[in-house]
Structure formats: structure tokens, C-alpha cells
């Protein structure tokens, strides 16, 4: 990817100035309070923007060299963005800066977590989810010697659990335990946050915690170091949203067709990811600097390791709205918030891009499968 820092300092400066004192605690931090109720696309008097904004320059924020944005990496490396007429500039930006810059219209879009978007919307800011980046992804790890059966919520009673703070799955997992009747505030299960995996795994190895909830493939990395994957959040809670494609209000209303072109190229990258792993893996190795074995395990799994992460581009509106309620139910956002997420999950961009590809390749089974999934996930 042709990442640039051309406007990074300016973005960070505007972000900091717009919300003095803002500090996100991982992906679940608090957003600035808005003075007026935010309005979504359904409140707009005109829908003209749906046919405008072709050929606009898009600035997309990303962080680090994470391969979980594989379809975007593939689309960039193989020239799909250019072929679709999408002028996109990828910029490295910190998580804390990204959503702030986006909600102040200083960043067009980002490929970041679902928690910041929900948190900001819950407090009146405008951030729109228009596509997916990752579904699922959380692993529950323990010592190799751990032999407790973990089939029901009751099996977790009394366990000490460390969690990687930004991990979306740990929030979904907490709600599942709570819905099953457990006290997640220390009465039945104890949760302790870690800001990095090294500290979390070391605490498990020292016997300070029974389990550690972390991101996809970290269990693979720890194999041979006394750690194994004993469960996944998905096996209890089903599919849940993780990273999303988020955009600003200005990008939505002034660059709509450019976002459609972005999504069309991204879907093509997803097709290549699904169908041509031998093409994709070297691209991701080159992009990330990670070893081939790790990239293969993280993105495709191996004979003895199941990857739980799915880089699905579907916006999955139903799951996002459910997750918004999850954040309220476990106290991550104000249960009494006056702001609804309903108007801030925009599915039409993805729908239009998918329709474009269905028209181009009507016999392509992947597009048919995504079409069927769209009806289930968004309607």
C-alpha cells in the first residue's frame, strides 16, 4: 500500500483540538459529548448525494501493518482501486486520532474498530459504518495443562480472566455470560484488562489468571510456549462485528459514488482473498513483514489450527445494531443514551457495489452467496 504521512500531523492536530482531553481506553473509550442530537441520512431533506461524488479523492486511515484488512491490501497491490476509478490515499493514523478526525470531517474513512464508531454515535457524534472489515476474531487461551471443560457459561464460574482491552469479542463474551446468569463484575467471573498481549500471556504463565482473551492467531503464535487455544467467543455468541469500514458525514454526502467505487474494488480484493490464497499470502507477507506460516494461519488456518477471523466486507447491519445494545447492556456506553445507531449503518454503498459485480459476473457463485447473506444480515 502507498501509505503516506503527508497530512498525518494536521489530522492529529485537528483531532486533538476538537476534543481536548479525549482519551480512548482501547476501542471502548468515551467520545466527546455533543450539544445537539446527531441526524442520520434518513433525516436529510435531499437524497441527491446518492448519485454524486464520483472521482473524489478519499483519505483512508489505517494503523500499523495489520493483515486483517487483507481485501484492501489485495485491492491496492493488484490495482483494483485504480481500475475502478477510485482515488484513495491510505494514511497511518493512531486509533485515538482516527475517529476524532473522522467525526470532525478531517478524515474521509477508516478501517478501524466498531467500538469507537458506536461510542461516538452514542454521545452525539456523526460516524457512519458502511461496510465490514472483520467478523469475529477472539480466542480464549490457557496453559497447556488447563483441562477444565468449557461448554456452558457455568463452566466459567470462578475463573480469573485477562483480556486484551481493545478486543471486541471480550465485550460480546461478557454479555453472553451475563445473559446466562453470571455476575461479570467480580461476583462469578473476574476480568482484568491488559494493554498488550505480552503482559497478558505472561500473567497466565505465572498462574495469575486462568484464561486470556486475545485476537485471532495469537494462540497460534504462542504454541510451543505453554499456551493453547481452549475456546473462541464465536462458539458461544455466534457471529459478531469487529473492525468496520467507517466514513465521515462529509464523505458520505459529498463523495458517495467514490465510496461505492472503493467498495467495488474491495469486494474484488475479497474475491481474490477467498479464491487465490497462493496469490494473496505473498502479498500479505510483503506488506506486513510477518512470516509466511503466521500469515497463512491467521488468514486461512492450517491443518491443526482454525482461524476464527473472517474479513467479510458485508456491513452486517443487524449484528452492528445488536452490538450497540451489547455495549449498553454491559455498561460500556450509557444505557440511557438518546442516540440510536439505526441511522448510522449505511448499507446502500455495499449493496450498490455488490449489484455492480453481480451484473458484471452473474454466474460468479461468491457474489450470489454474498447477495443471500446480505438479505440475512441487513434486512
Short mmCIF file of N, CA and C in Angstrom, two decimals, residues 110-199:
data_model
loop_
_atom_site.label_atom_id
_atom_site.label_comp_id
_atom_site.label_asym_id
_atom_site.label_seq_id
_atom_site.Cartn_x
_atom_site.Cartn_y
_atom_site.Cartn_z
N UNK A 110 -12.04 5.21 7.60
CA UNK A 110 -11.01 4.39 8.22
C UNK A 110 -11.46 2.94 8.24
N UNK A 111 -10.49 2.06 8.45
CA UNK A 111 -10.75 0.63 8.58
C UNK A 111 -10.40 0.25 10.01
N UNK A 112 -11.22 0.72 10.95
CA UNK A 112 -10.95 0.58 12.36
C UNK A 112 -12.11 -0.13 13.06
N UNK A 113 -12.05 -0.18 14.36
CA UNK A 113 -12.98 -0.97 15.14
C UNK A 113 -14.40 -0.45 15.17
N UNK A 114 -15.32 -1.34 15.53
CA UNK A 114 -16.73 -0.99 15.65
C UNK A 114 -17.01 -0.25 16.96
N UNK A 115 -16.21 -0.48 17.98
CA UNK A 115 -16.47 0.14 19.28
C UNK A 115 -16.35 1.66 19.23
N UNK A 116 -15.29 2.23 18.64
CA UNK A 116 -15.23 3.69 18.58
C UNK A 116 -16.42 4.31 17.85
N UNK A 117 -16.83 3.72 16.74
CA UNK A 117 -17.97 4.27 16.00
C UNK A 117 -19.22 4.27 16.87
N UNK A 118 -19.50 3.16 17.51
CA UNK A 118 -20.68 3.07 18.38
C UNK A 118 -20.59 4.04 19.54
N UNK A 119 -19.41 4.15 20.12
CA UNK A 119 -19.22 5.03 21.28
C UNK A 119 -19.44 6.48 20.90
N UNK A 120 -18.87 6.88 19.80
CA UNK A 120 -19.04 8.27 19.36
C UNK A 120 -20.49 8.58 19.03
N UNK A 121 -21.14 7.69 18.30
CA UNK A 121 -22.56 7.90 17.96
C UNK A 121 -23.40 7.98 19.22
N UNK A 122 -23.09 7.17 20.22
CA UNK A 122 -23.89 7.15 21.45
C UNK A 122 -23.85 8.49 22.17
N UNK A 123 -22.85 9.32 21.86
CA UNK A 123 -22.73 10.62 22.51
C UNK A 123 -22.95 11.78 21.55
N UNK A 124 -23.54 11.45 20.39
CA UNK A 124 -24.00 12.51 19.51
C UNK A 124 -23.14 12.86 18.34
N UNK A 125 -21.99 12.20 18.17
CA UNK A 125 -21.13 12.49 17.03
C UNK A 125 -21.62 11.74 15.80
N UNK A 126 -21.15 12.17 14.63
CA UNK A 126 -21.59 11.55 13.38
C UNK A 126 -20.47 10.70 12.80
N UNK A 127 -20.68 9.40 12.82
CA UNK A 127 -19.76 8.44 12.21
C UNK A 127 -20.61 7.35 11.58
N UNK A 128 -20.33 7.05 10.33
CA UNK A 128 -21.17 6.12 9.59
C UNK A 128 -20.42 4.83 9.28
N UNK A 129 -21.04 3.70 9.56
CA UNK A 129 -20.50 2.39 9.19
C UNK A 129 -21.11 2.01 7.85
N UNK A 130 -20.28 1.79 6.83
CA UNK A 130 -20.82 1.47 5.51
C UNK A 130 -20.35 0.12 4.98
N UNK A 131 -19.49 -0.55 5.72
CA UNK A 131 -19.03 -1.86 5.29
C UNK A 131 -18.33 -2.58 6.41
N UNK A 132 -18.00 -3.83 6.17
CA UNK A 132 -17.31 -4.63 7.17
C UNK A 132 -15.83 -4.76 6.85
N UNK A 133 -15.04 -5.01 7.87
CA UNK A 133 -13.63 -5.36 7.70
C UNK A 133 -13.35 -6.73 8.30
N UNK A 134 -13.90 -6.97 9.50
CA UNK A 134 -13.68 -8.26 10.17
C UNK A 134 -14.94 -8.67 10.93
N UNK A 135 -15.25 -9.94 10.85
CA UNK A 135 -16.21 -10.58 11.75
C UNK A 135 -15.43 -11.49 12.69
N UNK A 136 -15.84 -11.49 13.96
CA UNK A 136 -15.27 -12.41 14.95
C UNK A 136 -13.79 -12.14 15.17
N UNK A 137 -13.06 -13.11 15.66
CA UNK A 137 -11.62 -12.96 15.81
C UNK A 137 -11.05 -13.23 17.18
N UNK A 138 -11.88 -13.36 18.22
CA UNK A 138 -11.34 -13.50 19.58
C UNK A 138 -11.13 -14.95 19.99
N UNK A 139 -9.94 -15.23 20.49
CA UNK A 139 -9.58 -16.55 21.00
C UNK A 139 -9.48 -16.51 22.53
N UNK A 140 -9.83 -17.60 23.17
CA UNK A 140 -9.68 -17.74 24.62
C UNK A 140 -8.56 -18.74 24.85
N UNK A 141 -7.48 -18.28 25.47
CA UNK A 141 -6.28 -19.09 25.62
C UNK A 141 -6.03 -19.45 27.09
N UNK A 142 -5.28 -20.54 27.28
CA UNK A 142 -4.93 -21.01 28.63
C UNK A 142 -3.63 -21.78 28.56
N UNK A 143 -3.14 -22.17 29.72
CA UNK A 143 -1.96 -23.03 29.77
C UNK A 143 -2.25 -24.37 29.11
N UNK A 144 -1.22 -25.00 28.60
CA UNK A 144 -1.37 -26.33 28.02
C UNK A 144 -1.97 -27.31 29.02
N UNK A 145 -1.72 -27.09 30.30
CA UNK A 145 -2.19 -28.00 31.34
C UNK A 145 -3.66 -27.77 31.72
N UNK A 146 -4.27 -26.71 31.22
CA UNK A 146 -5.67 -26.41 31.54
C UNK A 146 -6.57 -27.50 30.98
N UNK A 147 -7.37 -28.11 31.84
CA UNK A 147 -8.20 -29.24 31.37
C UNK A 147 -9.67 -29.11 31.77
N UNK A 148 -10.09 -27.91 32.16
CA UNK A 148 -11.48 -27.70 32.56
C UNK A 148 -12.38 -27.63 31.32
N UNK A 149 -13.49 -28.30 31.37
CA UNK A 149 -14.44 -28.27 30.27
C UNK A 149 -15.13 -26.91 30.23
N UNK A 150 -15.24 -26.35 29.02
CA UNK A 150 -15.82 -25.02 28.86
C UNK A 150 -16.94 -25.05 27.82
N UNK A 151 -18.01 -25.73 28.18
CA UNK A 151 -19.13 -25.86 27.25
C UNK A 151 -20.26 -24.88 27.54
N UNK A 152 -20.44 -24.54 28.81
CA UNK A 152 -21.53 -23.64 29.20
C UNK A 152 -20.98 -22.46 29.98
N UNK A 153 -21.82 -21.44 30.18
CA UNK A 153 -21.41 -20.28 30.96
C UNK A 153 -21.04 -20.68 32.38
N UNK A 154 -21.76 -21.64 32.93
CA UNK A 154 -21.49 -22.08 34.30
C UNK A 154 -20.07 -22.63 34.46
N UNK A 155 -19.50 -23.14 33.36
CA UNK A 155 -18.14 -23.68 33.41
C UNK A 155 -17.10 -22.59 33.65
N UNK A 156 -17.48 -21.33 33.43
CA UNK A 156 -16.55 -20.22 33.62
C UNK A 156 -16.62 -19.63 35.03
N UNK A 157 -17.56 -20.10 35.81
CA UNK A 157 -17.73 -19.53 37.15
C UNK A 157 -16.47 -19.74 37.98
N UNK A 158 -16.02 -18.66 38.60
CA UNK A 158 -14.84 -18.72 39.46
C UNK A 158 -13.52 -18.52 38.74
N UNK A 159 -13.54 -18.39 37.44
CA UNK A 159 -12.29 -18.24 36.69
C UNK A 159 -11.83 -16.78 36.66
N UNK A 160 -10.53 -16.63 36.63
CA UNK A 160 -9.90 -15.31 36.53
C UNK A 160 -9.49 -15.13 35.06
N UNK A 161 -10.01 -14.08 34.43
CA UNK A 161 -9.82 -13.92 33.00
C UNK A 161 -9.14 -12.59 32.70
N UNK A 162 -8.04 -12.65 32.00
CA UNK A 162 -7.39 -11.47 31.48
C UNK A 162 -7.89 -11.21 30.07
N UNK A 163 -8.00 -9.96 29.70
CA UNK A 163 -8.49 -9.64 28.36
C UNK A 163 -7.64 -8.54 27.74
N UNK A 164 -7.40 -8.65 26.46
CA UNK A 164 -6.79 -7.57 25.71
C UNK A 164 -7.83 -6.46 25.60
N UNK A 165 -7.53 -5.29 26.12
CA UNK A 165 -8.51 -4.23 26.29
C UNK A 165 -9.31 -3.89 25.03
N UNK A 166 -8.68 -3.73 23.85
CA UNK A 166 -9.48 -3.33 22.68
C UNK A 166 -10.28 -4.46 22.06
N UNK A 167 -10.15 -5.68 22.55
CA UNK A 167 -10.75 -6.83 21.89
C UNK A 167 -12.28 -6.77 21.92
N UNK A 168 -12.88 -6.68 20.75
CA UNK A 168 -14.34 -6.60 20.66
C UNK A 168 -15.00 -7.84 21.25
N UNK A 169 -14.41 -8.98 20.99
CA UNK A 169 -15.01 -10.24 21.43
C UNK A 169 -15.18 -10.34 22.93
N UNK A 170 -14.30 -9.70 23.71
CA UNK A 170 -14.43 -9.81 25.17
C UNK A 170 -15.71 -9.13 25.64
N UNK A 171 -16.16 -8.10 24.91
CA UNK A 171 -17.40 -7.43 25.29
C UNK A 171 -18.62 -8.30 24.97
N UNK A 172 -18.57 -8.95 23.82
CA UNK A 172 -19.63 -9.88 23.44
C UNK A 172 -19.67 -11.06 24.41
N UNK A 173 -18.49 -11.53 24.79
CA UNK A 173 -18.38 -12.65 25.72
C UNK A 173 -18.97 -12.30 27.09
N UNK A 174 -18.69 -11.09 27.56
CA UNK A 174 -19.24 -10.65 28.84
C UNK A 174 -20.77 -10.64 28.80
N UNK A 175 -21.32 -10.12 27.72
CA UNK A 175 -22.78 -10.09 27.62
C UNK A 175 -23.36 -11.50 27.62
N UNK A 176 -22.70 -12.42 26.92
CA UNK A 176 -23.18 -13.81 26.89
C UNK A 176 -23.19 -14.40 28.30
N UNK A 177 -22.11 -14.21 29.04
CA UNK A 177 -22.07 -14.70 30.41
C UNK A 177 -23.17 -14.07 31.24
N UNK A 178 -23.35 -12.77 31.09
CA UNK A 178 -24.37 -12.05 31.84
C UNK A 178 -25.77 -12.55 31.50
N UNK A 179 -26.04 -12.76 30.21
CA UNK A 179 -27.34 -13.27 29.78
C UNK A 179 -27.59 -14.68 30.30
N UNK A 180 -26.51 -15.40 30.54
CA UNK A 180 -26.63 -16.77 31.07
C UNK A 180 -26.72 -16.79 32.59
N UNK A 181 -26.75 -15.60 33.20
CA UNK A 181 -27.00 -15.53 34.64
C UNK A 181 -25.79 -15.31 35.52
N UNK A 182 -24.61 -15.10 34.94
CA UNK A 182 -23.42 -14.89 35.74
C UNK A 182 -23.19 -13.42 36.04
N UNK A 183 -22.61 -13.14 37.19
CA UNK A 183 -22.21 -11.79 37.57
C UNK A 183 -20.82 -11.54 36.99
N UNK A 184 -20.73 -10.62 36.01
CA UNK A 184 -19.46 -10.37 35.33
C UNK A 184 -18.64 -9.28 36.01
N UNK A 185 -19.13 -8.78 37.13
CA UNK A 185 -18.43 -7.69 37.82
C UNK A 185 -17.67 -8.18 39.05
N UNK A 186 -17.24 -9.43 38.99
CA UNK A 186 -16.41 -9.96 40.06
C UNK A 186 -17.10 -10.96 40.95
N UNK A 187 -18.43 -11.04 40.86
CA UNK A 187 -19.15 -11.99 41.71
C UNK A 187 -18.92 -13.42 41.28
N UNK A 188 -19.01 -13.68 39.97
CA UNK A 188 -18.81 -15.03 39.46
C UNK A 188 -17.55 -15.16 38.60
N UNK A 189 -17.24 -14.11 37.86
CA UNK A 189 -16.08 -14.11 36.96
C UNK A 189 -15.33 -12.81 37.15
N UNK A 190 -14.01 -12.90 37.18
CA UNK A 190 -13.16 -11.72 37.33
C UNK A 190 -12.47 -11.40 36.02
N UNK A 191 -12.60 -10.15 35.55
CA UNK A 191 -11.95 -9.70 34.33
C UNK A 191 -10.91 -8.64 34.68
N UNK A 192 -9.73 -8.77 34.06
CA UNK A 192 -8.67 -7.78 34.22
C UNK A 192 -8.15 -7.39 32.84
N UNK A 193 -8.01 -6.07 32.60
CA UNK A 193 -7.58 -5.58 31.29
C UNK A 193 -6.07 -5.55 31.16
N UNK A 194 -5.61 -5.87 29.96
CA UNK A 194 -4.21 -5.71 29.59
C UNK A 194 -4.15 -4.88 28.31
N UNK A 195 -3.14 -4.05 28.21
CA UNK A 195 -2.99 -3.21 27.02
C UNK A 195 -2.09 -3.86 25.97
N UNK A 196 -1.48 -4.98 26.30
CA UNK A 196 -0.69 -5.70 25.31
C UNK A 196 -0.72 -7.19 25.62
N UNK A 197 -0.57 -7.98 24.59
CA UNK A 197 -0.66 -9.44 24.74
C UNK A 197 0.49 -10.02 25.54
N UNK A 198 1.67 -9.44 25.44
CA UNK A 198 2.80 -9.98 26.16
C UNK A 198 2.53 -10.04 27.66
N UNK A 199 1.99 -8.95 28.20
CA UNK A 199 1.68 -8.93 29.62
C UNK A 199 0.59 -9.92 29.98
#
